[in-house]
Structures are given as C-alpha cells and as structure tokens.
CSV table of C-alpha atoms and ligand atoms in Angstrom, one decimal:
chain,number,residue,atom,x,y,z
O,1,UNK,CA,-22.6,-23.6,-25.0
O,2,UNK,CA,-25.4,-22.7,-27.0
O,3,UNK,CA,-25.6,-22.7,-31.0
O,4,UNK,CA,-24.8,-19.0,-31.3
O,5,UNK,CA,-22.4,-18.7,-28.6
O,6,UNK,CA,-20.0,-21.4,-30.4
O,7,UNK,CA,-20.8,-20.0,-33.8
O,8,UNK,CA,-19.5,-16.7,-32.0
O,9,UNK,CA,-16.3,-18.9,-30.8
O,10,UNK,CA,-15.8,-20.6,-33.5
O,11,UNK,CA,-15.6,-17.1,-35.6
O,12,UNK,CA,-13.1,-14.9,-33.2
O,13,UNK,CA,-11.3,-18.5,-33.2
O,14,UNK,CA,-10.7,-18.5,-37.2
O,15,UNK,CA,-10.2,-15.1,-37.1
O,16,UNK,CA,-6.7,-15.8,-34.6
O,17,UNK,CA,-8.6,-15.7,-31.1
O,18,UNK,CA,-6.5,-17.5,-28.6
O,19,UNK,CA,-8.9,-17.2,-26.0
O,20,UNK,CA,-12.5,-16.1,-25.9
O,21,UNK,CA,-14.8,-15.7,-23.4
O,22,UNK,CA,-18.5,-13.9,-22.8
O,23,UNK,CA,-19.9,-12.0,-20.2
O,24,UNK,CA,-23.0,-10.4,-19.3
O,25,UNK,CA,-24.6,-6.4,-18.0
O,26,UNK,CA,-26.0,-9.0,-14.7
O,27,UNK,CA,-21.6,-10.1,-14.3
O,28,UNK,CA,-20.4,-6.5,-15.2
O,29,UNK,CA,-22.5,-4.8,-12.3
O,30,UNK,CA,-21.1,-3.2,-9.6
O,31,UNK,CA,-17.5,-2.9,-11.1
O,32,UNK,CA,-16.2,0.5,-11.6
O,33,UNK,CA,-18.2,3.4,-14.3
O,34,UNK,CA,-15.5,1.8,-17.5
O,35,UNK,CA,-17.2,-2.0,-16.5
O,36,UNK,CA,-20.8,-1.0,-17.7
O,37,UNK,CA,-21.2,-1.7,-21.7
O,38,UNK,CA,-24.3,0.7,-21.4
O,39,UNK,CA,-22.6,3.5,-21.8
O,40,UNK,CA,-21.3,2.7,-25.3
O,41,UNK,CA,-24.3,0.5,-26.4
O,42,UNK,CA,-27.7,1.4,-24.6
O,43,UNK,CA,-29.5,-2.0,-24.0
O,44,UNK,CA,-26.3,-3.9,-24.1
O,45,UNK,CA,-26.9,-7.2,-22.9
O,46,UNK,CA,-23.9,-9.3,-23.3
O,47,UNK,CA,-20.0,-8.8,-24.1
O,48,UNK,CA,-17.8,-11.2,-26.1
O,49,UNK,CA,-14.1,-10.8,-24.8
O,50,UNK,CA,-11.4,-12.2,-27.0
O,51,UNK,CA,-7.5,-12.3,-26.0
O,52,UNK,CA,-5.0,-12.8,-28.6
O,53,UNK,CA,-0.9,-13.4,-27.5
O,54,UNK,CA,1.9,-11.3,-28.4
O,55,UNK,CA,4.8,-13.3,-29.8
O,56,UNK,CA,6.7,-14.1,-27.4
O,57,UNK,CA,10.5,-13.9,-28.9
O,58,UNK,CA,9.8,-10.6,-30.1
O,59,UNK,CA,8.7,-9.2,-26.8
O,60,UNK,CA,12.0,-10.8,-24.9
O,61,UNK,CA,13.9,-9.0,-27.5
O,62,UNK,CA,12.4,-6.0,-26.8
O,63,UNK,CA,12.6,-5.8,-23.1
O,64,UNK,CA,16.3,-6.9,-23.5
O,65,UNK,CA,17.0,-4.4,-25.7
O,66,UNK,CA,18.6,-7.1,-28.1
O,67,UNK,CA,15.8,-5.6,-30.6
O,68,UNK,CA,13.5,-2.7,-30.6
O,69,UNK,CA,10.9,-2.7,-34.3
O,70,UNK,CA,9.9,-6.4,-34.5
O,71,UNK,CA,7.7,-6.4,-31.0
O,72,UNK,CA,6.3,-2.5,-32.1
O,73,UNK,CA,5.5,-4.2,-35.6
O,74,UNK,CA,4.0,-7.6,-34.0
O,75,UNK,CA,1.8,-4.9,-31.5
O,76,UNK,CA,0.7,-3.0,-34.3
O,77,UNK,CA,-0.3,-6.8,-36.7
O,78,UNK,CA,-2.4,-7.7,-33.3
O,79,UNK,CA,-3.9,-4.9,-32.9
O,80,UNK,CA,-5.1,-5.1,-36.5
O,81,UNK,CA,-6.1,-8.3,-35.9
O,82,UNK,CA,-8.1,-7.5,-33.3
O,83,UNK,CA,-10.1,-5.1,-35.1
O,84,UNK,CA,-11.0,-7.9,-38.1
O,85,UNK,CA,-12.2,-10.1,-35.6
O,86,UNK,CA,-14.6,-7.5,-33.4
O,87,UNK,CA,-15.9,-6.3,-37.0
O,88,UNK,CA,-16.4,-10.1,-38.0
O,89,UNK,CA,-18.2,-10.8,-34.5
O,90,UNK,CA,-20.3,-7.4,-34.8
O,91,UNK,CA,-21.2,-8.8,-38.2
O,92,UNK,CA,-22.1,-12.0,-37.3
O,93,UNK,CA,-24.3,-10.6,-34.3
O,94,UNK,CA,-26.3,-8.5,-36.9
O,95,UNK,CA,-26.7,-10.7,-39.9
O,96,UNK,CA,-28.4,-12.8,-37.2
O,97,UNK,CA,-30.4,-9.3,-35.9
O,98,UNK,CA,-29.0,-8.5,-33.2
O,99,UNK,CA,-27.5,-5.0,-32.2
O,100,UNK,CA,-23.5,-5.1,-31.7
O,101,UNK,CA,-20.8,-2.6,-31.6
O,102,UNK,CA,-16.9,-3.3,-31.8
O,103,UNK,CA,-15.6,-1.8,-28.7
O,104,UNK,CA,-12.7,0.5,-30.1
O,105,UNK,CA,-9.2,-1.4,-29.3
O,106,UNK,CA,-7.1,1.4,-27.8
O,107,UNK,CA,-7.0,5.4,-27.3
O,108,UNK,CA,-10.8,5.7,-26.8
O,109,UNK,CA,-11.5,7.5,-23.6
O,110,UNK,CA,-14.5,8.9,-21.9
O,111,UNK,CA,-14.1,12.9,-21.8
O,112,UNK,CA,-13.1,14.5,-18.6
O,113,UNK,CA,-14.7,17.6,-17.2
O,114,UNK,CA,-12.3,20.9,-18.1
O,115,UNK,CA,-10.2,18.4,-20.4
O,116,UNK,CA,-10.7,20.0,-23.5
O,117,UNK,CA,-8.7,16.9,-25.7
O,118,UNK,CA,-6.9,14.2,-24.9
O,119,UNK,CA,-3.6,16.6,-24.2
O,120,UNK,CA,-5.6,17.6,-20.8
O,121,UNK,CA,-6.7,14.3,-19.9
O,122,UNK,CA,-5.0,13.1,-16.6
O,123,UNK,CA,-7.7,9.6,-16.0
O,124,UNK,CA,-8.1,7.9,-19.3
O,125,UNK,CA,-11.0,5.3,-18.4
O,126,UNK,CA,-11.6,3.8,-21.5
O,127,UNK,CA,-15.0,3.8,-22.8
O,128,UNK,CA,-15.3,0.4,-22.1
O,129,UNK,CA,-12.4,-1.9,-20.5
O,130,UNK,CA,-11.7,-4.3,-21.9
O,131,UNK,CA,-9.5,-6.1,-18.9
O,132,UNK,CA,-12.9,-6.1,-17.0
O,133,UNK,CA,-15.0,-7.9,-19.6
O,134,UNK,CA,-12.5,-10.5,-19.5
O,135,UNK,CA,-12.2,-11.1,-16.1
O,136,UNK,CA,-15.5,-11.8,-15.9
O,137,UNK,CA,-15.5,-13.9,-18.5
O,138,UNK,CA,-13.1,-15.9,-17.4
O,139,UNK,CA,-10.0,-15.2,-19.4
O,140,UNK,CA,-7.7,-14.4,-16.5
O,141,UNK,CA,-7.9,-12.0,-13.3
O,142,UNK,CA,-6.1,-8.9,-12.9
O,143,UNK,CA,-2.9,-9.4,-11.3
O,144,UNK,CA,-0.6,-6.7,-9.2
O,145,UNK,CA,0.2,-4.6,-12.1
O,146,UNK,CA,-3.6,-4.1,-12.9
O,147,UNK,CA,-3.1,-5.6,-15.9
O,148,UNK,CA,-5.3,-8.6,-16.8
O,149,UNK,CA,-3.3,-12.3,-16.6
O,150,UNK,CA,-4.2,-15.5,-18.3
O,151,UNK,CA,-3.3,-18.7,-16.8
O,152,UNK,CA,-2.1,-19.3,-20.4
O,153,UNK,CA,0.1,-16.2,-21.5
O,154,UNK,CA,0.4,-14.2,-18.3
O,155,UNK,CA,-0.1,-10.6,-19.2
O,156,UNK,CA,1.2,-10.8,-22.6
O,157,UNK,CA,-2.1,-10.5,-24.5
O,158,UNK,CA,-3.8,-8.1,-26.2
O,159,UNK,CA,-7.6,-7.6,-25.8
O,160,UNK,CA,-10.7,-7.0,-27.8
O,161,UNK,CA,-14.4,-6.7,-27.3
O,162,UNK,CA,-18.4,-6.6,-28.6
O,163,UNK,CA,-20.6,-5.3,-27.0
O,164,UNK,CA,-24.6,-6.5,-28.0
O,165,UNK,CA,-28.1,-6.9,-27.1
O,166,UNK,CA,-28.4,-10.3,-27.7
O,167,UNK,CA,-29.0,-12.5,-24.8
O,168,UNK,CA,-25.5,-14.9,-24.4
O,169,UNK,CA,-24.8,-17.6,-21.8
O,170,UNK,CA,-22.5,-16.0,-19.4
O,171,UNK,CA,-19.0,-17.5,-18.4
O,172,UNK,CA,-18.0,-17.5,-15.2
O,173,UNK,CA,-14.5,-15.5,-13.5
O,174,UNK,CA,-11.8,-17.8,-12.6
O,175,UNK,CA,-12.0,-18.6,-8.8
O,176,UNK,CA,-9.5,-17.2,-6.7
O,177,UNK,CA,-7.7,-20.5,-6.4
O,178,UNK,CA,-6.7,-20.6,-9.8
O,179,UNK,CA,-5.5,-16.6,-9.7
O,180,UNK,CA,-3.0,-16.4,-11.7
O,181,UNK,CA,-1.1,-14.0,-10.3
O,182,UNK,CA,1.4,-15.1,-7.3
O,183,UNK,CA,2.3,-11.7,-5.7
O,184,UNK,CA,6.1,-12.1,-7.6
O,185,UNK,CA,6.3,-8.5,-7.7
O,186,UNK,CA,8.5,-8.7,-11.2
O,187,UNK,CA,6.2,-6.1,-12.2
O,188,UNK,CA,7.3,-4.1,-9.5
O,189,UNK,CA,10.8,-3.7,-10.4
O,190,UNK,CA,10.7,-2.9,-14.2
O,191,UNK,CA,8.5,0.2,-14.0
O,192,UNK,CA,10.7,2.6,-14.8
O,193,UNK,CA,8.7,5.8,-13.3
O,194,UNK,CA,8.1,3.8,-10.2
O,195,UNK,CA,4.1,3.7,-11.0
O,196,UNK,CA,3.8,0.6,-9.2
O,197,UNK,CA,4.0,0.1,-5.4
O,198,UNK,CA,5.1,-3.0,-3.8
O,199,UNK,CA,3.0,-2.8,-1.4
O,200,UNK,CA,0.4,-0.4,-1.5
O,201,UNK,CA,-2.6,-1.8,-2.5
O,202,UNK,CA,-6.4,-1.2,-3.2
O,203,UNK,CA,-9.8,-3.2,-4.3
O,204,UNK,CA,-11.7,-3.5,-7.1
O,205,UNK,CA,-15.0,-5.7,-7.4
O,206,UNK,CA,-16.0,-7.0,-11.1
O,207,UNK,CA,-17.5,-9.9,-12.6
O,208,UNK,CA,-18.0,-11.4,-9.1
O,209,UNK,CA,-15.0,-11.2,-7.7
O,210,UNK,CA,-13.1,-9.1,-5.6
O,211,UNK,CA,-9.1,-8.3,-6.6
O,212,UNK,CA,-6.3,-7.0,-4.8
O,213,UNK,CA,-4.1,-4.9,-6.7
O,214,UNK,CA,-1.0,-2.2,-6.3
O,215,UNK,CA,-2.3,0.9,-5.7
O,216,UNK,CA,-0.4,2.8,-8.4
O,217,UNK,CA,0.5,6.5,-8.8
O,218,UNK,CA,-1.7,8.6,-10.9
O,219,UNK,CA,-2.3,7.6,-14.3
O,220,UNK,CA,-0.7,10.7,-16.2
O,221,UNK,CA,2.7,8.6,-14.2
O,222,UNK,CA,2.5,5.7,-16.4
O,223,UNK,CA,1.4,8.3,-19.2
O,224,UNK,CA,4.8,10.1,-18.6
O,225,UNK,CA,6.9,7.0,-18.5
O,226,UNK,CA,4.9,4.4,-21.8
O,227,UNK,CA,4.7,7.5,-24.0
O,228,UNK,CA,8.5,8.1,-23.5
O,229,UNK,CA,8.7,11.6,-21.6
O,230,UNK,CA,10.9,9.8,-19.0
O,231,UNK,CA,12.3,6.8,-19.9
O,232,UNK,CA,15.0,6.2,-17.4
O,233,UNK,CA,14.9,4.3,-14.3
O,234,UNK,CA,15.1,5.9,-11.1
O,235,UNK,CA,17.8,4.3,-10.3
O,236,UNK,CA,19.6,5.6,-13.3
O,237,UNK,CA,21.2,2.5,-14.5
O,238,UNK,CA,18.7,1.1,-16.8
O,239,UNK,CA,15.6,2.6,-19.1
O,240,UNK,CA,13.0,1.3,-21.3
O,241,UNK,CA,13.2,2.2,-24.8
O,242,UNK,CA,12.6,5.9,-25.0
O,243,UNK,CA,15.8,8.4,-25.1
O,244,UNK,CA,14.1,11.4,-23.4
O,245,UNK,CA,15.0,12.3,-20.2
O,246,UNK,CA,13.2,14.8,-18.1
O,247,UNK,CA,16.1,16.0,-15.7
O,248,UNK,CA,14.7,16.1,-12.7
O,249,UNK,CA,12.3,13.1,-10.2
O,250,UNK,CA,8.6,13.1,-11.0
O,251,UNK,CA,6.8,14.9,-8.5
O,252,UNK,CA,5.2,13.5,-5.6
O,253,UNK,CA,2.1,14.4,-5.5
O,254,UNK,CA,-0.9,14.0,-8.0
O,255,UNK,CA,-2.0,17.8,-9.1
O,256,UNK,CA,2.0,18.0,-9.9
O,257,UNK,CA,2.3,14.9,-12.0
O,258,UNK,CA,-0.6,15.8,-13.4
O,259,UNK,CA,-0.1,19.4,-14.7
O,260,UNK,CA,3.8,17.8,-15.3
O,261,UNK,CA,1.9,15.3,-18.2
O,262,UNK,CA,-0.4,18.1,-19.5
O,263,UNK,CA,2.7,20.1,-20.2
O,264,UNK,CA,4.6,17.8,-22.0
O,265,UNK,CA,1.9,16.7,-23.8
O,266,UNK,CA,1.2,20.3,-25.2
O,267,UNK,CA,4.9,20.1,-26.5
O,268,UNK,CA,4.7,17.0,-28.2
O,269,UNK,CA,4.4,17.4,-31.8
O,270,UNK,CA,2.5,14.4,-31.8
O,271,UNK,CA,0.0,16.1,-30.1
O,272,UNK,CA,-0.6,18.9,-32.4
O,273,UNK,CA,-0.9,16.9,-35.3
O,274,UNK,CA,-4.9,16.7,-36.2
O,275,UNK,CA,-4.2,13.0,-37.5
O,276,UNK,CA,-2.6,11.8,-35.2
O,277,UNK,CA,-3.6,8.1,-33.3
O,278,UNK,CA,-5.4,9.5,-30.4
O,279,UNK,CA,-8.0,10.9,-33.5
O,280,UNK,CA,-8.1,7.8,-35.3
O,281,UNK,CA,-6.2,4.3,-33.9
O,282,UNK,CA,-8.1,2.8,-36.3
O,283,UNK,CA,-7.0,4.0,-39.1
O,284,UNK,CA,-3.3,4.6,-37.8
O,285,UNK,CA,-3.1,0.6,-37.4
O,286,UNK,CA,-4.3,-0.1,-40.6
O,287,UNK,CA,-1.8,2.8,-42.5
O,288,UNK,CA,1.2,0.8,-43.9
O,289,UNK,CA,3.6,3.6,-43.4
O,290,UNK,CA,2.7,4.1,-39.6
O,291,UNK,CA,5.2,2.6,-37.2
O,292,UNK,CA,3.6,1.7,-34.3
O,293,UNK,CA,5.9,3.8,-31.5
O,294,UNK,CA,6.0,1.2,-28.4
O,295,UNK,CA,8.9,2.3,-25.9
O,296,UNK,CA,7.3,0.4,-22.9
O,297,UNK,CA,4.8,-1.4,-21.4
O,298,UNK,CA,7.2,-3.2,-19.4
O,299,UNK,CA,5.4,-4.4,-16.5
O,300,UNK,CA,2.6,-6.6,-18.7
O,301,UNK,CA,6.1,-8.0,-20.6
O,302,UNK,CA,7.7,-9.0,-18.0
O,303,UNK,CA,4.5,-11.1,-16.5
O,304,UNK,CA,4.5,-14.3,-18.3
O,305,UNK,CA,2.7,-17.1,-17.1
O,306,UNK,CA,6.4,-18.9,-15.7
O,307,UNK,CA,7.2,-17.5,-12.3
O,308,UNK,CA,10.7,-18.4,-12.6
O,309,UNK,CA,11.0,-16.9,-16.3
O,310,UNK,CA,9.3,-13.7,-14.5
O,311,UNK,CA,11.6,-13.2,-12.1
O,312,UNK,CA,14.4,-13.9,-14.7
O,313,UNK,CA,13.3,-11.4,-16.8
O,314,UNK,CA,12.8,-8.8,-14.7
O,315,UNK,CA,16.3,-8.6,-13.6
O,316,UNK,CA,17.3,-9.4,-17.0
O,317,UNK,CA,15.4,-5.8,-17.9
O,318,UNK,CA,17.2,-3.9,-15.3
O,319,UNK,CA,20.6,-5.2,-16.5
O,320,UNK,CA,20.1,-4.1,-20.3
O,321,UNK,CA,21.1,-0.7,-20.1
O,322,UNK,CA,19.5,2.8,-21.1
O,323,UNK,CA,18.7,4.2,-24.8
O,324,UNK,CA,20.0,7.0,-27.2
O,325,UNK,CA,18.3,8.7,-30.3
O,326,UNK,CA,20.5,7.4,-33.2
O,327,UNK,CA,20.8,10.3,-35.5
O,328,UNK,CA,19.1,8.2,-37.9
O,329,UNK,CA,16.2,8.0,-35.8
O,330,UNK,CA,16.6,4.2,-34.7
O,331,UNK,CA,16.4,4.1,-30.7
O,332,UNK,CA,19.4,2.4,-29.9
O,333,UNK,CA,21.5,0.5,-26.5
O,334,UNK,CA,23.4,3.2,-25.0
O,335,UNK,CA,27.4,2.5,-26.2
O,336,UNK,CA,28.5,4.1,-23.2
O,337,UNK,CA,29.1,7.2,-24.2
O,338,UNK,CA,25.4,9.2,-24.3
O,339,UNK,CA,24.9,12.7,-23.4
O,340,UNK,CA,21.8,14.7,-22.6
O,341,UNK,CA,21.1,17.3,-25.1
O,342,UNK,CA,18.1,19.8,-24.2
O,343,UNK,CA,15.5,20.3,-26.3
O,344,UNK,CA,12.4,22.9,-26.5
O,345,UNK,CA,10.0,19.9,-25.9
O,346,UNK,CA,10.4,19.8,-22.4
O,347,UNK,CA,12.2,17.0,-22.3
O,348,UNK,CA,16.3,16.4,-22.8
O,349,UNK,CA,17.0,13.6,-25.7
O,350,UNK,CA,19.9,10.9,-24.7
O,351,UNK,CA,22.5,10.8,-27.7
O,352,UNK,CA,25.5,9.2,-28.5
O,353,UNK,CA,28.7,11.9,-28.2
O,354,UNK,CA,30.8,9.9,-30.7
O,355,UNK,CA,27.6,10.1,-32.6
O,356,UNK,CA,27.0,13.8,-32.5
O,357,UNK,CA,30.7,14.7,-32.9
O,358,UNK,CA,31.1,12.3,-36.2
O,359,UNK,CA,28.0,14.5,-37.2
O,360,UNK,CA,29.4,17.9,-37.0
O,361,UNK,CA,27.7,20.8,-38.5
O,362,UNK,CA,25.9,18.4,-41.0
O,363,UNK,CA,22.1,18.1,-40.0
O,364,UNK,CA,20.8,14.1,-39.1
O,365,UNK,CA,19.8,11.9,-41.7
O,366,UNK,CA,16.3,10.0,-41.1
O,367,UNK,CA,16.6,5.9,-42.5
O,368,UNK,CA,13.5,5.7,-41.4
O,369,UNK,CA,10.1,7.7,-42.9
O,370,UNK,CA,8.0,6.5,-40.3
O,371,UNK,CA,9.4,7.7,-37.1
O,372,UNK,CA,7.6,9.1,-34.0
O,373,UNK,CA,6.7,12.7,-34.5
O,374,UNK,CA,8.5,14.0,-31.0
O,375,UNK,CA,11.9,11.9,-32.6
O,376,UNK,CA,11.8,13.7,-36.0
O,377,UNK,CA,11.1,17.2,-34.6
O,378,UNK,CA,14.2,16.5,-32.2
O,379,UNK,CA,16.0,15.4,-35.0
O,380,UNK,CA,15.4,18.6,-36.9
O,381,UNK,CA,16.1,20.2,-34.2
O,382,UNK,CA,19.4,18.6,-33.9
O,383,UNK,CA,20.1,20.5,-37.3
O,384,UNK,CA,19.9,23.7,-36.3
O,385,UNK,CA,22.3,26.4,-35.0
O,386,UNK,CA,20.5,26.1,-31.9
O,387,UNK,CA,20.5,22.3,-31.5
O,388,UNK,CA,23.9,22.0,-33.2
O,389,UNK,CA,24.8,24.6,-30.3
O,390,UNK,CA,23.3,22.8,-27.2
O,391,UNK,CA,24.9,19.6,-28.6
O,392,UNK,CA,28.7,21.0,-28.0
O,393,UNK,CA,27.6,22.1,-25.3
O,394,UNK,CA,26.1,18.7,-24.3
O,395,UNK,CA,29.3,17.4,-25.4
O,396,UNK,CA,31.8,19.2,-23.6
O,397,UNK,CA,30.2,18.6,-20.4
O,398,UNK,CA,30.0,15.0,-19.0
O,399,UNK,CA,28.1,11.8,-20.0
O,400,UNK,CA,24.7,10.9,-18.5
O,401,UNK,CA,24.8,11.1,-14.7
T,1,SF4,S1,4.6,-9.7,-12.5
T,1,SF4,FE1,4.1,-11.0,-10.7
T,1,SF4,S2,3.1,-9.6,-9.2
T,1,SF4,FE2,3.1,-8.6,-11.2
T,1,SF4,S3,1.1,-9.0,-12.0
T,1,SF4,FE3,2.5,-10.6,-12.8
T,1,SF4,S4,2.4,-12.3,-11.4
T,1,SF4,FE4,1.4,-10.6,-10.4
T,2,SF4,S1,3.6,0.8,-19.1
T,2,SF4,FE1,5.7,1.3,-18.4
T,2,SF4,S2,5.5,3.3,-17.3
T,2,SF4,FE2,3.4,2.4,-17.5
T,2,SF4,S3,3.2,1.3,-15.5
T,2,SF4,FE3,3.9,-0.2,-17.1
T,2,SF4,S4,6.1,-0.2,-16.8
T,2,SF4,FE4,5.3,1.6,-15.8
C-alpha cells in the first residue's frame, strides 16, 4: 500500500472499520448502472469500501425472538458509525485536495421513471451500492441471498463508502476459491415472503468476477416482507418480527406485487410523514428519540461465516414463533392466543385476545414515545369505536389460522 492509502486505513480503522478495502472506476466497469461511482461523483476515480460487524448476540436474540430493541438499537449505533467514518475519510481525501463524497448509508435511490416519490418506487437501485464496491475490493463476494459475505462475518456487516477522484491502488476481488458462500441455502428458508428461490438463479459481473446468485422475486417482495406489510411465513407457523398480516398470498406475478407495495405504502403513515427516514436517514440515525424500526432482514442474519451455526440458525428462526402488537406498542412472541384485527392500512395487525379483552373499552397505552408510525396509528386505531369494534369481532371469531 501506498502512503495515502494506509493513512485512509489507518483512519476508517480508528474510526471502528473492521474491514476496509478500495476499488477503482477501471474494477467497477461493466457491473450493473448502481456499480458506476460516476453517477454520484463525475470524475470519480477510486472508491474506499469499509465493513463494520453487527454484534453478534444481539442479532441471535433478534432472530430468536428472545429479544427484539437491542439488534434495532446496535443497527441504528452502526449505522451512525458508519456515517463518522465516510465524513472522516471524505475529509481526509480533501484536506489532502482531492474531491470525495460520502456515499449516503441507506434509503438513497436513483428516481424511477413515473415514480413520483419513494411510495411509487418498485426498483430501488441505490445511487451507488455499496455491496458492489466491496466485492471488488475484496471484502467478500455476494453470496445466494445477494447479500455481500465476508470470510470473516458472513453477511452480518454493515457497509459504507467514498467515492473520489484521487488516484488509489486498487484491491483485488476474492478468487472464486475462497467464495465464501457454500450454496447452504439457510437463506433460503428464513425469507418469510419467499423472495428467495432455491434454485433459480441469475449472473452478475462486477469487480472482475462473475457471481451466481438466487434469482429473487421482485424487489417491492422483499419491500413487502423487511418493512413489515407481511410478516408471516408462508407456511404460517413462524414470522419475523412484524405483527401485520396481509390476509391473503402475495401475488405471483411482478406488475401485482408491485402495484400490491405501492398500495400499502400509500397507507402507511410513515409514508406521509414529510420527515420521515426515506427524506433524511441521516438525520433520523443521528435523532436520539428515533428508534430504529428493524422487523427483518432475516436472510443476511442468518448467514454467518459458520456453516453449521447457519444451518442451526435457520431452523432455529423457523421454530421461534410469530409476533403480536403489545398494546403498549412492544412487538412481542405470540402467547398463543393472537388474533387478526383489520385495520384501514391495508393490512390486519396480529394481537393478543387476552390482551385486547383485559383492555376493554379503555384505549392502549404507548410505553414507548418512539414507536413506528404504522404501530402508533394502529394503536390509535385500536381506541376507537371502530377499532374497539373490529377487535370483538376479532375476538369472537378464532385465533390466527
Ligand atoms: S445463507 Fe448459505 S446460501 Fe445463503 S448466502 Fe449465506 S452461505 Fe450462501
Ligand atoms: S430482508 Fe426479509 S423479506 Fe427481504 S429478502 Fe431478506 S428475509 Fe426476505
């Protein structure tokens, strides 16, 4: 390495890096439109990928549903972390002359033709991905899921990038015979909305290598299931963490699942909030009192860098149960006794009937100020004569089918 690339190093490395890596526009070529730093820096050169792990306990917890804040709260510290040490590299690169420009961490997408926001969208390529900038690096390769893997923490990172027009030494992406992904298919079996195919696959070329991946189901599928839309398994048995339920299988084809997403995205008070983290991640991470709504993201968990503890903890997932709405707005394990209580967001909210029935005709009590905007407007909801009336209703008939 050269003086500046290990003064880069040595800053995203005191800054909490666990892995860091650089690429170049000459590595990035040919890879799909999201590989090319161009388009958010013109004259980009070089890109400095950094990888930083999520802790690991925490994210056990949360799959298992022994615990659902602490792995939302280490995201959201990362994340944050992430954006100190991109705006410590940028600086770096400039003090020195150079032009630089933090790629943004999350949420950031290239507009869509007829998609007038981000409720419309049905692609989201980011403006610049950063799994592709590492892989041709060298931080890991993109394994089944898509997502990218490390030989060090499997898929359990979280990613960051600069873009800049200095000139960098390039590293180079792993070779195939140290890909770190061995075709378990873990990932396979914890996607609740059945977004990835077992066997179904496709190519992508990037950074000089060629992968084989799942071809998945349209993007607005995983959309559906990671914001929380649909949270249950098909098979009905188990669910990541989100208590809404749409009633009824995705559909099939694309232009369905599709205009399904854009619906239920126009319902989500989340959505219609001008502040919300799709206008500014930035400054959503950095607000104290924002709680930083993870209810999946499942199939990057699940892919640790153990085969054995993969496999282990993917059928560990699918024994842990589904999720109510506590009336105090904590998602909670299912006691066995949930119900599905309509709502007029599109979607049916999962609640416990001893729950609802110890509530009577008082309205729900928040513990929490921070909640998800779709869980507080449900629990408003909850409190009126028309929620309080779809509840008995809800309670009268039968438990969760
Ligand atoms: S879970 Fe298994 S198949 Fe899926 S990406 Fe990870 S190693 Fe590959
Ligand atoms: S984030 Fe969740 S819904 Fe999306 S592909 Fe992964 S497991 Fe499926």
């Amino acid at each position: 390495l050269g003086d500046l690339e290990r003064l880069i190093e040595d800053t995203a490395r005191s800054l909490g890096a666990d892995l860091v890596g650089i690429t170049n526009v000459e590595r990035l070529a040919g890879g799909p439109p999201s590989a090319d730093p161009r388009y958010v820096l013109p004259g980009a050169r070089s890109v400095v990928t950094f990888a930083l792990a999520l802790e690991e306990k925490a994210l056990v917890d949360f799959v298992t549903k022994s615990s659902w804040v602490p792995h939302c709260e280490d995201r959201k510290r990362l994340v944050r972390s992430l954006y100190v040490l991109a705006e410590a590299v940028t600086e770096l690169l400039e003090s020195l002359g150079y032009r630089a420009v933090a790629v943004d961490i999350n949420n950031s997408y290239r507009p869509e033709p007829g998609a007038a926001d981000v409720t419309e969208m049905t692609e989201f390529h980011p403006d610049f991905s950063h799994r592709y900038a590492a892989v041709a690096a060298g931080l890991g390769r993109i394994g089944w899921s898509g997502n990218l893997m490390t030989p060090q923490f499997g898929s359990r990172v979280e990613l960051g990038s600069v873009i800049t027009d200095a000139v960098l030494q390039p590293g180079e992406a792993l070779p195939d015979a140290d890909h770190p992904c061995d075709g378990c298919r873990a990932c396979v079996g914890v996607c609740p909305v059945g977004m990835i195919p077992g066997k179904d696959l496709e190519t992508v070329r990037v950074g000089g290598v060629v992968e084989t991946v799942a071809h998945k189901r349209p993007n607005t599928c995983c959309w559906i299931g990671c914001t929380g839309y649909e949270g249950r398994s098909r098979s009905g048995t188990w669910s990541n963490w989100s208590p809404y339920r749409l009633g009824h299988p995705l559909p099939s084809d694309r232009s369905g699942t599709d205009a399904l997403c854009i619906s239920l995205q126009k319902s989500d008070p989340q959505m219609t909030d001008a502040k919300n983290a799709f206008a500014d991640y930035r400054g959503a991470v950095f607000d104290p009192d924002w709680f930083y709504y993870t209810v999946c993201g499942f199939c990057r968990s699940v892919c640790g860098a153990d085969h054995d503890g993969r496999v282990d903890l993917g059928r560990r997932i699918r024994a842990a149960g589904t999720t109510v709405l506590g009336l105090d707005g904590v998602h909670r394990v299912d006691p066995g006794d949930a119900v599905a209580v309509p709502t007029p967001f599109g979607v049916m909210v999962m609640v416990s009937r001893a729950e609802l029935e110890a509530l009577g005709a008082a309205a729900p009590s928040r513990t929490r100020a921070d909640l998800f905007p779709l869980d507080t407007a449900v629990l408003e909801y909850l409190g009126t004569e028309a929620g309080r009336r779809a509840a008995q209703r809800a309670t009268a008939s039968r438990a969760e089918d």
